[in-house]
Every structure is written in structure tokens, then in C-alpha cells.
XYZ file of C-alpha atoms in Angstrom:
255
model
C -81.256 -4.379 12.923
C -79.801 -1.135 11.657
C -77.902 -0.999 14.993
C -76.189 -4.494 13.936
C -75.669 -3.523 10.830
C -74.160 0.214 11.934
C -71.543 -1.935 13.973
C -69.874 -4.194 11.345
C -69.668 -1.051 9.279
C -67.602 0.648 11.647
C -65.405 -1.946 12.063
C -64.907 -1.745 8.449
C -64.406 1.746 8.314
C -62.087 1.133 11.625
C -60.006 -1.615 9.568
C -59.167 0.405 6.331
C -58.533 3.680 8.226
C -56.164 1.604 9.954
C -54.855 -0.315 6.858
C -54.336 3.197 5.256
C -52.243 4.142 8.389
C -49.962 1.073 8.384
C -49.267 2.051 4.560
C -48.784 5.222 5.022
C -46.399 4.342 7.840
C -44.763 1.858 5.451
C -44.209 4.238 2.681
C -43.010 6.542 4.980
C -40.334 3.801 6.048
C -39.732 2.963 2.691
C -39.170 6.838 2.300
C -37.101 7.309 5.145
C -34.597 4.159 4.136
C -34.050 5.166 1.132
C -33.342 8.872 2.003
C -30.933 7.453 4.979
C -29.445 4.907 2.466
C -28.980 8.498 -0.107
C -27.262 10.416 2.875
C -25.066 7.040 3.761
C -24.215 7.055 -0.109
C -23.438 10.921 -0.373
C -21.797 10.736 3.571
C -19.349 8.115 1.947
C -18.734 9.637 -1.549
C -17.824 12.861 0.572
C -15.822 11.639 2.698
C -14.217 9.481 0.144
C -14.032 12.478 -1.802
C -11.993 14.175 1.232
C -9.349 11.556 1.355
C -8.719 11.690 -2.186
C -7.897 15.685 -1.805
C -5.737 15.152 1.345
C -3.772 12.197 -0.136
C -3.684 14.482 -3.063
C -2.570 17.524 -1.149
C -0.360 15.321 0.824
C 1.380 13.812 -2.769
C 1.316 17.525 -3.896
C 3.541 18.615 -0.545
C 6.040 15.666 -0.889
C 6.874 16.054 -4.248
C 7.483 19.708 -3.770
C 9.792 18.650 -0.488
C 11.338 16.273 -2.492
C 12.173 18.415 -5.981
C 13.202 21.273 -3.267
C 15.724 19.062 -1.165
C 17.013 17.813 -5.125
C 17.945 21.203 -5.856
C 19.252 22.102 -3.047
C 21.931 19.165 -3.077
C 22.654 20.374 -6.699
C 23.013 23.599 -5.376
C 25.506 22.867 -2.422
C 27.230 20.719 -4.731
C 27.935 23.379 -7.315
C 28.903 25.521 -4.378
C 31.023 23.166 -2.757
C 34.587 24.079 -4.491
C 33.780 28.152 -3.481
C 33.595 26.709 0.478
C 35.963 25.831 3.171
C 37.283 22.839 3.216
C 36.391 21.486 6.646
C 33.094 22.329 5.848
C 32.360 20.832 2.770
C 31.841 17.345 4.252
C 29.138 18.733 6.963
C 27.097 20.731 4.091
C 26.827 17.724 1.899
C 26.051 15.098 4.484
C 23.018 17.781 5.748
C 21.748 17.849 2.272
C 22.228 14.618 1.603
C 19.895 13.121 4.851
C 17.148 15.645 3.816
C 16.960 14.428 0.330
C 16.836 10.378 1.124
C 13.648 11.709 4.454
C 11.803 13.834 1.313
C 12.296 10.298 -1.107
C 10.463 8.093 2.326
C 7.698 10.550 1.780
C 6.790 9.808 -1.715
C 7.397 5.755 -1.226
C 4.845 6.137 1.224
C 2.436 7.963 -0.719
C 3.085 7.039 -4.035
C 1.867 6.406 -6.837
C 4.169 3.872 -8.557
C 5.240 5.661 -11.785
C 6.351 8.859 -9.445
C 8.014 6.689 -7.048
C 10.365 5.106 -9.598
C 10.767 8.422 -10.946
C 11.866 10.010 -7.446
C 14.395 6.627 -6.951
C 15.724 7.740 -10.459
C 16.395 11.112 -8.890
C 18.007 10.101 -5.763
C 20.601 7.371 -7.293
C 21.441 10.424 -9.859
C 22.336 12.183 -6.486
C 23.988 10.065 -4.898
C 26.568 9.329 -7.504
C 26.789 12.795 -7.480
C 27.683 13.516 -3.541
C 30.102 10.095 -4.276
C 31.769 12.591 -6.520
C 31.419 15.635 -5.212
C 34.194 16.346 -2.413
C 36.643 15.390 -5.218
C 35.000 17.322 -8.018
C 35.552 20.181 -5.709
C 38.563 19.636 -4.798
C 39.032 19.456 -8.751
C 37.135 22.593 -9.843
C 38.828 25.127 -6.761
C 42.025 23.917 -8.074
C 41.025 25.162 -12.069
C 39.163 28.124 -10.051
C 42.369 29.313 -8.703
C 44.701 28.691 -11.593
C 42.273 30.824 -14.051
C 42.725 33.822 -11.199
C 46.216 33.531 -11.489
C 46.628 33.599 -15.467
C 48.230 36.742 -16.827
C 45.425 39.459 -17.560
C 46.814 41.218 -19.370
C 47.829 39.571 -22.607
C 47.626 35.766 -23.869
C 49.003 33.385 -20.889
C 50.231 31.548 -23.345
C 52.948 34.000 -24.131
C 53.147 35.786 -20.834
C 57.123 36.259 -19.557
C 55.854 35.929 -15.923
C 56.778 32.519 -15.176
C 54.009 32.131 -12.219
C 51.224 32.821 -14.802
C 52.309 30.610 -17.372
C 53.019 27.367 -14.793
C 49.038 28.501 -13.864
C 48.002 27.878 -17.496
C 50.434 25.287 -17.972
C 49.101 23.333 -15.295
C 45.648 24.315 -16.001
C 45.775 22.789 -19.551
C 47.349 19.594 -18.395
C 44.760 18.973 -16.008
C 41.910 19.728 -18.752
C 43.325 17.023 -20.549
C 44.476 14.042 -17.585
C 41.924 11.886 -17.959
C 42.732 11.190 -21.539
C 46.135 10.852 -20.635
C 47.766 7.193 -20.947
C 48.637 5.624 -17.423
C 52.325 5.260 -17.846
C 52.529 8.984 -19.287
C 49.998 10.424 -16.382
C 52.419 8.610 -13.939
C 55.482 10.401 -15.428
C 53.922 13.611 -15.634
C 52.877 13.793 -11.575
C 56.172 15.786 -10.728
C 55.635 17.890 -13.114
C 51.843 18.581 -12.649
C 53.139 19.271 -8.446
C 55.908 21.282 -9.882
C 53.442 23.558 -11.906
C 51.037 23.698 -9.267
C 53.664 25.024 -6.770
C 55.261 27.654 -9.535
C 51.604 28.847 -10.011
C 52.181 30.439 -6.446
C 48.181 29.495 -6.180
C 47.833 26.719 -3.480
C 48.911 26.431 -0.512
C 51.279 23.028 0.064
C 48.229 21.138 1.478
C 46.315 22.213 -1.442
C 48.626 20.849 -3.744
C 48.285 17.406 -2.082
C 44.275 17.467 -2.108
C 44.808 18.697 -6.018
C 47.490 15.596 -6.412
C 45.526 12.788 -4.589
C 42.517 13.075 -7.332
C 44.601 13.435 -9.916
C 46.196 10.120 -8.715
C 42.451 8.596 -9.726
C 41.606 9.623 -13.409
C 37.766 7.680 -12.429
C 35.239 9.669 -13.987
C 37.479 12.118 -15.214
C 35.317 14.226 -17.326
C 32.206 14.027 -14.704
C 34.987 15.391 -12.047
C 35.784 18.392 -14.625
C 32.606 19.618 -15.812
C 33.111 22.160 -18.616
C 32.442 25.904 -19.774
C 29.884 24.420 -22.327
C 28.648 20.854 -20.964
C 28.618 19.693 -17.365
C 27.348 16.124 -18.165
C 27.099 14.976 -14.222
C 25.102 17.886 -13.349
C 23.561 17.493 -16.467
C 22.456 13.846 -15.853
C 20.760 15.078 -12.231
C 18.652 17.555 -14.298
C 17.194 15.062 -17.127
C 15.632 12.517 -13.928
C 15.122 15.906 -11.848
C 12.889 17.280 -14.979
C 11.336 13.622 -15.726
C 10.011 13.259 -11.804
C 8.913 16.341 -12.054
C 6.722 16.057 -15.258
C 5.523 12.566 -13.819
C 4.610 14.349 -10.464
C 2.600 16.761 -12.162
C 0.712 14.254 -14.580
C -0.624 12.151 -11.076
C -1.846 15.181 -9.856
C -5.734 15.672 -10.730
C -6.039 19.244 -9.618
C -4.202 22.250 -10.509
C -1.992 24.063 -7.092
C -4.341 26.366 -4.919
């Protein structure tokens, strides 16, 4: 009898050591999920994580392409008038591609309010290479006729009659654009006539200098000014606004 008895109880004891090993297997499941479901989680949010600092580095990198290739237009623009003619074309044109590749970079990447901002920038410059070639044209021509001013006492008095046709014909073409048509028209000859007594230009000079002045569009932009440039000064404004919008997307300070 206590044999019968002895077997039913070890059966028992067999059954809950088992049941006690399936549990334990199942909470160790349970365990196990939920710590591969916590690495899954933190695997994502890191590499999530990652992306958002390379599209950030990448955003970072553009808009410093894009602010450098900016100034560098600027730069070859306010150049231009000091460089050879033949090459003037060539210099702007290189400046020119590498701005509108750096602007692709930043439509690609984004985001919206820095994008509009970088379109601001490049229509600023392109009006301003439109311009350019005759604005330096334009400001070599008032270059050259300030170098050959009388230095040593007020041009407006001077007796030599090459450095007052240089003033002369400066001063006139400080004021053209306000000029009326019909007395701009009559006062062509006269312009070429002072250009040529300046004894500062060579003859094809004096044509470049007397084909803008044949087009008083944009006048003032073409001139600049000792005090206020307001072309160049336009480029700056958007140049300064993408830049403050660039920095505002940007979560993390440069490295």
C-alpha cells in the first residue's frame, strides 16, 4: 500500500517540478522579449538618432557651401571692374554655376523656411551677375577718371584741361541716370568728347563706357556710391536673413 501510495506522490512531485520549469521557462521568455523588444527600441532610437546628426551635419555643410559660393560671387563681382576685360565674363560664369550646384544642395536637404531663404539669396544674385559686366564696365570707367583728376589742387579749378574733362566727365556720369532722355541724348558727344580729353581710356574703352551709358536701366544700382551701394546692399540683407534662418534649423552648435 505505501508502495502505491509512494508512486502517485512522485508523479506529483514529477508534475509541479515540471510545471515550475515550464514557468520558469516562460518568464524567462517573457524576460527575454521584452529585453529584445528594449534593444529593438534603443537599436532604432540610435540609429534614428544617427540620421538626424548626419542630415544635420549634412544641412550644416550645405549651408556653409552655399553662404561661401554667395560671397564669393559678391566678391568677384566687386572685383570685376579691377580685371581684364576678356576675363570678366569667364570669372563670373565660374562663380555663377557654383552658386546655383551649392542652392541644389539645400533644396535637397531642406528644411522649407531655409530653402526659401537660400532661393531669396540666389535671385538677389542673379540680378546681380545680370548687372554686373556693365556695372563694371561703369565703375573702371569712374575708377580711371578719379586717377586722372588733378592732385594737386581742386579739379574743379585745375588749368590742365585733361584733368578737368576727367572730372567733368566724371560728374556728368554721377548724375546720367537722372538726366531727361532728350537731354542725355544731346549730351552723348559731349560725354565721348570728355572721355577722350580725359586721355584715360583707350578708344575701345570709350565705346564699352558709351554703350551703357546708352541704357540709363538701373542707373543708380550700376553706380554704387562712396556711402550706399544699394545692389550690393540688397545681396547682403537675404545673404544675412539665410544665414540667421540656417542657423535657427540647426539643433546643435558647430564641432
Amino acid at each position: 500500500m505505501t508502495a502505491l501510495v509512494a508512486v502517485p506522490v512522485t508523479l506529483v512531485a514529477a508534475h509541479w517540478t515540471r510545471r515550475s520549469t515550464e514557468r520558469a521557462a516562460d518568464a524567462a521568455m517573457v524576460a527575454g522579449l521584452g529585453q529584445s523588444e528594449a534593444a529593438v527600441r534603443a537599436a532604432r532610437l540610435q540609429g534614428r538618432t544617427g540620421r538626424e546628426h548626419a542630415l544635420e551635419s549634412d544641412r550644416r555643410a550645405a549651408c556653409t557651401e552655399f553662404l561661401r559660393a554667395a560671397d564669393l560671387l559678391v566678391r568677384t563681382v566687386r572685383e570685376l571692374p579691377a580685371s581684364p576685360l576678356e576675363a570678366r565674363r569667364g570669372a563670373l560664369d565660374r562663380r555663377v554655376t557654383a552658386l546655383i550646384e551649392a542652392r541644389a544642395g539645400i533644396a535637397v536637404l531642406g528644411p522649407a523656411d531655409v530653402s526659401s531663404r537660400a532661393q531669396d539669396v540666389l535671385e538677389q544674385c542673379m540680378r546681380l551677375e545680370r548687372l554686373a559686366l556693365r556695372r563694371a564696365v561703369l565703375r573702371s570707367a569712374v575708377d580711371a577718371l578719379e586717377r586722372h583728376w588733378c592732385r594737386r589742387c581742386n579739379p574743379e579749378v585745375c588749368e590742365n584741361p585733361h584733368h578737368g574733362a576727367a572730372f567733368v566727365a566724371w560728374d556728368l556720369l554721377a548724375g546720367w541716370g537722372r538726366l531727361e532722355d532728350e537731354e542725355r541724348s544731346g549730351k552723348l558727344d559731349f560725354l565721348e568728347w570728355l572721355l577722350e580729353e580725359s586721355r584715360a581710356f583707350t578708344a575701345d574703352e570709350v565705346a564699352q563706357v558709351l554703350q551703357v551709358a546708352d541704357s540709363v536701366a538701373h542707373w543708380d544700382e550700376l553706380m554704387g556710391g562712396l556711402v550706399r551701394d544699394p545692389l550690393l546692399e540688397r545681396c547682403h540683407a537675404v545673404r544675412d536673413g539665410f544665414a540667421a534662418a540656417a542657423r535657427g534649423s540647426l539643433t546643435t552648435p558647430a564641432g
